CSV table of C-alpha atoms in Angstrom, one decimal:
chain,number,residue,atom,x,y,z
A,1,MET,CA,-12.7,2.5,-10.0
A,2,GLN,CA,-9.5,4.4,-9.4
A,3,PHE,CA,-6.7,3.3,-7.1
A,4,GLU,CA,-4.0,5.3,-5.4
A,5,TRP,CA,-0.6,3.8,-4.6
A,6,ARG,CA,1.3,6.0,-2.1
A,7,THR,CA,5.0,5.6,-1.2
A,8,TYR,CA,6.4,7.4,1.8
A,9,THR,CA,10.2,7.5,2.4
A,10,THR,CA,11.4,7.7,6.0
A,11,GLN,CA,14.7,8.6,7.6
A,12,PRO,CA,16.9,5.6,7.8
A,13,GLY,CA,15.8,3.4,10.7
A,14,LYS,CA,12.7,5.3,11.4
A,15,ALA,CA,10.1,3.4,9.4
A,16,MET,CA,9.0,1.4,12.4
A,17,THR,CA,8.4,4.7,14.3
A,18,TYR,CA,5.9,5.8,11.7
A,19,LEU,CA,4.3,2.3,11.4
A,20,GLU,CA,3.8,2.0,15.2
A,21,LEU,CA,2.1,5.4,15.3
A,22,TYR,CA,0.0,4.4,12.3
A,23,ARG,CA,-1.2,1.1,13.7
A,24,THR,CA,-1.9,2.3,17.2
A,25,ILE,CA,-3.3,5.8,16.4
A,26,GLY,CA,-3.6,6.6,12.7
A,27,VAL,CA,-5.4,3.6,11.3
A,28,SER,CA,-8.6,4.1,13.2
A,29,LEU,CA,-8.7,7.8,12.1
A,30,VAL,CA,-7.8,7.4,8.5
A,31,THR,CA,-10.1,4.4,7.8
A,32,LYS,CA,-13.1,6.4,9.0
A,33,HIS,CA,-12.7,8.2,5.7
A,34,LEU,CA,-10.3,6.4,3.3
A,35,PRO,CA,-10.8,2.9,1.9
A,36,MET,CA,-7.5,1.0,2.8
A,37,LEU,CA,-6.6,-2.0,0.7
A,38,GLY,CA,-3.0,-2.5,1.8
A,39,TYR,CA,-0.1,-1.2,3.9
A,40,TRP,CA,3.5,-2.5,3.6
A,41,LEU,CA,7.1,-1.9,4.4
A,42,SER,CA,9.7,-2.5,1.7
A,43,GLU,CA,12.2,-5.3,2.2
A,44,THR,CA,14.1,-5.1,-1.1
A,45,GLY,CA,14.7,-2.3,-3.6
A,46,PRO,CA,14.7,1.2,-2.0
A,47,LEU,CA,14.6,0.6,1.7
A,48,ASN,CA,12.9,2.7,4.4
A,49,GLU,CA,9.8,2.9,2.2
A,50,ILE,CA,6.2,2.5,3.3
A,51,HIS,CA,3.7,1.6,0.6
A,52,HIS,CA,-0.1,1.8,0.8
A,53,LEU,CA,-3.0,1.2,-1.6
A,54,TRP,CA,-6.4,2.9,-1.5
A,55,ALA,CA,-9.5,2.5,-3.6
A,56,TYR,CA,-12.0,5.1,-4.8
A,57,SER,CA,-15.0,5.1,-7.0
A,58,ASP,CA,-13.6,8.1,-8.9
A,59,PHE,CA,-11.3,11.1,-8.3
A,60,ASP,CA,-14.2,13.2,-6.8
A,61,ASP,CA,-14.7,10.4,-4.3
A,62,ARG,CA,-11.0,10.7,-3.4
A,63,THR,CA,-11.3,14.4,-3.0
A,64,LYS,CA,-14.3,14.2,-0.8
A,65,ARG,CA,-12.9,11.5,1.4
A,66,ARG,CA,-9.6,13.2,1.9
A,67,ALA,CA,-11.4,16.5,2.8
A,68,GLY,CA,-13.2,14.6,5.5
A,69,LEU,CA,-10.0,13.3,6.9
A,70,ALA,CA,-8.5,16.8,6.9
A,71,GLN,CA,-11.2,17.8,9.3
A,72,GLU,CA,-10.2,15.3,11.9
A,73,ARG,CA,-8.5,17.2,14.7
A,74,ASP,CA,-7.0,14.0,16.2
A,75,TRP,CA,-5.5,13.1,12.8
A,76,HIS,CA,-3.4,16.3,12.9
A,77,GLU,CA,-2.7,16.6,16.6
A,78,ASN,CA,-2.1,13.0,17.6
A,79,PHE,CA,-0.8,11.4,14.4
A,80,ILE,CA,0.5,13.8,11.7
A,81,ARG,CA,2.4,16.0,14.2
A,82,GLN,CA,4.5,12.9,15.4
A,83,ALA,CA,4.5,10.6,12.4
A,84,PHE,CA,5.5,13.0,9.7
A,85,GLU,CA,8.6,14.1,11.6
A,86,VAL,CA,10.3,11.0,10.2
A,87,ILE,CA,8.9,11.3,6.6
A,88,THR,CA,11.4,12.7,4.0
A,89,ALA,CA,9.5,12.2,0.8
A,90,GLN,CA,6.0,11.3,-0.5
A,91,ARG,CA,4.9,9.9,-3.9
A,92,SER,CA,1.4,9.3,-5.2
A,93,ARG,CA,0.3,7.5,-8.4
A,94,ILE,CA,-3.3,6.9,-9.6
A,95,LEU,CA,-3.8,3.5,-11.0
A,96,MET,CA,-6.5,1.8,-13.1
A,97,LEU,CA,-7.3,-1.9,-12.6
A,98,ASP,CA,-6.5,-4.1,-15.6
A,99,ARG,CA,-7.2,-7.4,-14.1
A,100,GLY,CA,-8.3,-8.5,-10.6
A,101,SER,CA,-9.1,-11.9,-8.9
A,102,GLU,CA,-11.8,-13.3,-6.8
A,103,ARG,CA,-9.7,-12.6,-3.7
A,104,PHE,CA,-9.0,-9.0,-4.7
A,105,GLU,CA,-12.7,-8.4,-5.4
A,106,ALA,CA,-13.5,-9.7,-1.9
A,107,ILE,CA,-11.0,-7.3,-0.3
A,108,LEU,CA,-12.4,-4.5,-2.5
A,109,ALA,CA,-15.9,-5.1,-1.4
A,110,ALA,CA,-14.8,-4.6,2.3
A,111,ARG,CA,-12.8,-1.5,1.6
A,112,ASP,CA,-14.9,0.8,3.8
A,113,ARG,CA,-14.2,-1.2,7.0
A,114,VAL,CA,-13.0,1.0,9.8
A,115,HIS,CA,-9.9,-0.6,11.4
A,116,SER,CA,-9.3,-0.3,15.2
A,117,GLY,CA,-6.0,0.7,16.5
A,118,ARG,CA,-3.8,-2.2,17.6
A,119,PRO,CA,-2.1,-2.5,21.0
A,120,GLN,CA,1.7,-2.2,21.0
A,121,VAL,CA,2.0,-5.7,22.5
A,122,GLU,CA,0.7,-7.2,19.3
A,123,ALA,CA,3.1,-7.9,16.3
A,124,CYS,CA,3.3,-4.9,13.9
A,125,LEU,CA,4.3,-6.8,10.8
A,126,SER,CA,2.9,-9.9,9.2
A,127,THR,CA,5.0,-13.0,8.6
A,128,ASP,CA,3.7,-13.2,5.0
A,129,LEU,CA,5.3,-11.3,2.1
A,130,CYS,CA,3.9,-9.5,-0.9
A,131,VAL,CA,5.6,-8.5,-4.2
A,132,ILE,CA,5.0,-5.6,-6.6
A,133,ALA,CA,6.4,-6.1,-10.1
A,134,GLU,CA,6.6,-3.0,-12.3
A,135,GLY,CA,7.3,-3.3,-16.0
A,136,HIS,CA,5.8,-3.0,-19.5
A,137,GLU,CA,3.2,-5.0,-21.2
A,138,GLY,CA,4.3,-8.5,-22.1
A,139,GLU,CA,6.9,-8.6,-19.3
A,140,ARG,CA,6.2,-11.0,-16.4
A,141,THR,CA,8.7,-11.8,-13.7
A,142,THR,CA,7.1,-15.0,-12.6
A,143,LEU,CA,4.7,-17.7,-13.7
A,144,MET,CA,2.4,-17.0,-10.7
A,145,ASN,CA,-0.9,-15.2,-11.2
A,146,PRO,CA,-1.1,-11.8,-9.6
A,147,LEU,CA,-3.7,-10.8,-7.0
A,148,ALA,CA,-4.3,-7.8,-9.2
A,149,SER,CA,-2.7,-6.0,-12.2
A,150,PHE,CA,-2.9,-2.2,-12.6
A,151,ARG,CA,-1.8,0.4,-15.1
A,152,VAL,CA,-0.4,3.8,-14.0
A,153,ALA,CA,-2.7,6.6,-15.2
A,154,LEU,CA,-1.4,9.6,-13.3
A,155,GLY,CA,2.0,10.3,-11.7
A,156,LYS,CA,5.4,9.0,-12.6
A,157,ASP,CA,5.7,6.2,-15.3
A,158,VAL,CA,2.3,6.6,-16.9
A,159,GLY,CA,1.3,3.4,-18.7
A,160,ARG,CA,3.6,1.2,-16.6
A,161,ARG,CA,2.1,-2.1,-15.5
A,162,ILE,CA,2.1,-2.9,-11.7
A,163,ASP,CA,1.4,-6.5,-10.7
A,164,LEU,CA,0.6,-7.2,-7.0
A,165,TYR,CA,1.2,-10.6,-5.6
A,166,GLU,CA,0.1,-11.7,-2.1
A,167,ASN,CA,1.5,-14.3,0.3
A,168,VAL,CA,4.6,-15.0,-1.7
A,169,SER,CA,7.2,-17.6,-0.9
A,170,VAL,CA,10.5,-16.0,-1.9
A,171,ASN,CA,12.1,-19.4,-2.7
A,172,ASP,CA,9.1,-20.4,-4.9
A,173,TRP,CA,9.2,-16.9,-6.6
A,174,LEU,CA,12.9,-17.3,-7.4
A,175,ALA,CA,12.5,-20.8,-8.6
A,176,GLN,CA,9.7,-19.8,-11.0
A,177,ALA,CA,11.1,-16.5,-12.2
A,178,PRO,CA,12.4,-16.6,-15.8
A,179,GLY,CA,16.0,-15.5,-16.2
A,180,ARG,CA,16.0,-11.9,-17.4
A,181,HIS,CA,13.6,-9.0,-17.5
A,182,ASP,CA,15.0,-5.8,-18.8
A,183,GLY,CA,13.2,-2.8,-17.3
A,184,THR,CA,11.1,-4.8,-14.8
A,185,GLU,CA,11.5,-4.0,-11.1
A,186,THR,CA,10.3,-6.1,-8.2
A,187,THR,CA,10.0,-5.0,-4.6
A,188,LEU,CA,9.4,-7.4,-1.7
A,189,LEU,CA,7.0,-6.0,0.8
A,190,ARG,CA,6.1,-7.0,4.3
A,191,ALA,CA,2.5,-6.2,5.3
A,192,LEU,CA,1.3,-4.7,8.5
A,193,THR,CA,-0.8,-7.3,10.4
A,194,LEU,CA,-3.8,-5.0,9.9
A,195,SER,CA,-3.3,-4.8,6.1
A,196,PRO,CA,-6.3,-6.3,4.2
A,197,ILE,CA,-3.8,-7.5,1.5
A,198,GLY,CA,-1.0,-9.6,3.0
A,199,GLY,CA,-1.9,-9.0,6.6
A,200,GLU,CA,-3.5,-11.1,9.3
A,201,VAL,CA,-6.9,-9.3,9.6
C-alpha cells in the first residue's frame, strides 16, 4: 500500500476556521472518495499546520479517487471556496509502511468508511494527543512502540523515517525520551474528534 501525508499551513489563528468547515461540511464529501486515516492540528513545532493521512492501494488508486472527488460540485462550492481562503501552503509526501501494529491494521481495514459531518455543538478536537517523530534509521525519540512507522518515498526528505504514536501522555513521553537526538524532529498533534487515529470515533 501507499500512504499520503498532507500538511496544510493556515493563516495565523485561522486553523480552526478550516477545521470547523472540514468537520461540518468537508468530511462527508471527501470520505465518499478518499480513505482517511487521520486528521490533526499541530500543537508544537510549526504552528497553524493541519496534518492528514490517507491510504491507497497504489498511486493509480489515489489518482482515480481524487478524480472522483474533483467531480463533487458541493466539494468545490460549499467547502473549497470557503476553507481554502485561509490556506497559505500545502505539502504532500508519499510514504511506504515499514512496520504497523494490530491497532493500525484495524484502522486500515476500515479506511473506506464514509464519515458524517459533525454538528457545531460537538467538540472539534479530541482530548488525546498524537506524536509524529521524523528522523533517520536507528534514531528513536522514545522507548514507546509506534502505532506505525513509515519511510518517505516521494516528496521532501526521501528516505526519512516517520513514526506515528497515538494517545500519548506528554509527561510519560518526556520521562521516557532519551536525552539527545540529532536531526530528529517531533511534533505534538491534537486529533479531530472524527479522526480514526487519535480521535473519538
